Phi, psi and omega in degrees: 000113180259349178147183190224136180261125160235105177260144176207144170210148172261129183254100189223159167277113200304326172315321181304321189286316179302325185294331195265003192288325170310309183302315193289319174298310178307319189291300185314316186280335180293333189269358170092022187254025184028069170313324192281335182259001174285165187282341173294335164293343190259352184284335170310310183293318176302324180276337179275342190288341179298324198254354180270116174085173172272127175296146174297332182189178186298326180301315192295320189282335180285328177289324191293298208279340159293326175291321187290314176298316180299335182291311177302319181294317175299325182287314177312313176298315188286333173307316188302306182307306175308303178312317194272319200233018178299334181249011174295134178227017182292154187293308191301329170291313173310314172308311196281320185293327184293315190283338170291338180287328180263200186095171185296157182292330182220151173308132175237112182299336186279346176260131175298325175249141173223045198303326178296329169280341166307306179283334173292333181292314179311303185296322183292333172284331160295324176292311178309305175296327167294331171290346187267355193106008183250160173271136186252144179243089183292353186255033174249198199260343182257171187300316179226139178226116190232140185231126180197135180050044186068006165268150174223122169268118182267137172227131167255130193243132187219140161249122197250136182281323182212171176304318189285347172279333182307292193311314179297320188283328177302296183308316191294316186304313195290324189286322176302320180300329182283353181268355178296144171235123187193119188281353187267178184284116184223164175216162180229137183218143172257141166245133178224112167290112196248015186305310181304328176293343191245350187316318183284355183262348188238121174294150186258355186200182185069036172266138196281346174191175189286341196276313181293345178282317178291327164304308178295322181285335177285323193292298177303324176289319184275325185275322188253005178220296178331293192287305186308329185246018186288335179285336184281309181308307184287331173299315184288320184297307183298328190287320178254036187289336182290333184241344177236108186294325187193193176223141173238127174257135189236151168227124175238118177209158178269095179257156189245144178263165185312332177274012180071029174257129179267128185235151185259129193236122172238120171239136181225135180251118188248125181243132177240164182285139186287359173242030172276137183290158177309299177312320172285335172293308181298322180292325172311300183290329179282322187288339181258035184244163195269000000 
């Protein structure tokens, strides 16, 4: 048994999220995060800039579009966190949210650190698990702790900015899961966002339909990430099979159809060790079901 694929994607028109940004900013402000000084307060202007005035040339238009698209994505993700956890009052959640709110407006591949989006990714993974029916505990040792039906899932989350960073971050996450001490029924899973490794392989626009969009993301994820790193992934999973059930590689991106309609795509590919038992294989599939 070499692994299991669990592909899933969320399709939503981005405008339904943008309409909620005012409530998000008020929520952040009321929590004391100075929302009016955060990057989230500036995203509307980045979005509006695409439509203000005529671009100087195609290069200028491309820059404006990229900023608008990334601003859309940032807004969509913070709205998802807001809708899932607007009433969450734990210390662990407050600390994560505070760290996610600030930082640069956009991801910069030249900068080594992108801590704000790293913490945001933890909150997004928590959002996904909550959507699958889990209760989230933010005050534990791992990035996300999710509980459902008497089982506890400990999740370590990483965002990698290059293929070179895969081995170090993957091993670090597995080592963290191996340190979990819990006498109840519990399991470890790693989530790694790999979009930044594939950004130059994925176009952001001119998809004829959502099926073509999904197929393109799946193909790039499989051929440009999965296959070249197959041996490395399985070697690490084999080494940590006792504490890590599997790893979910994720790609989340706002993509555009040919009719100029933005859609939010989430793709997840789950890999397991070839040494995993049949029982744990079934448990892994069950844990990631809604």
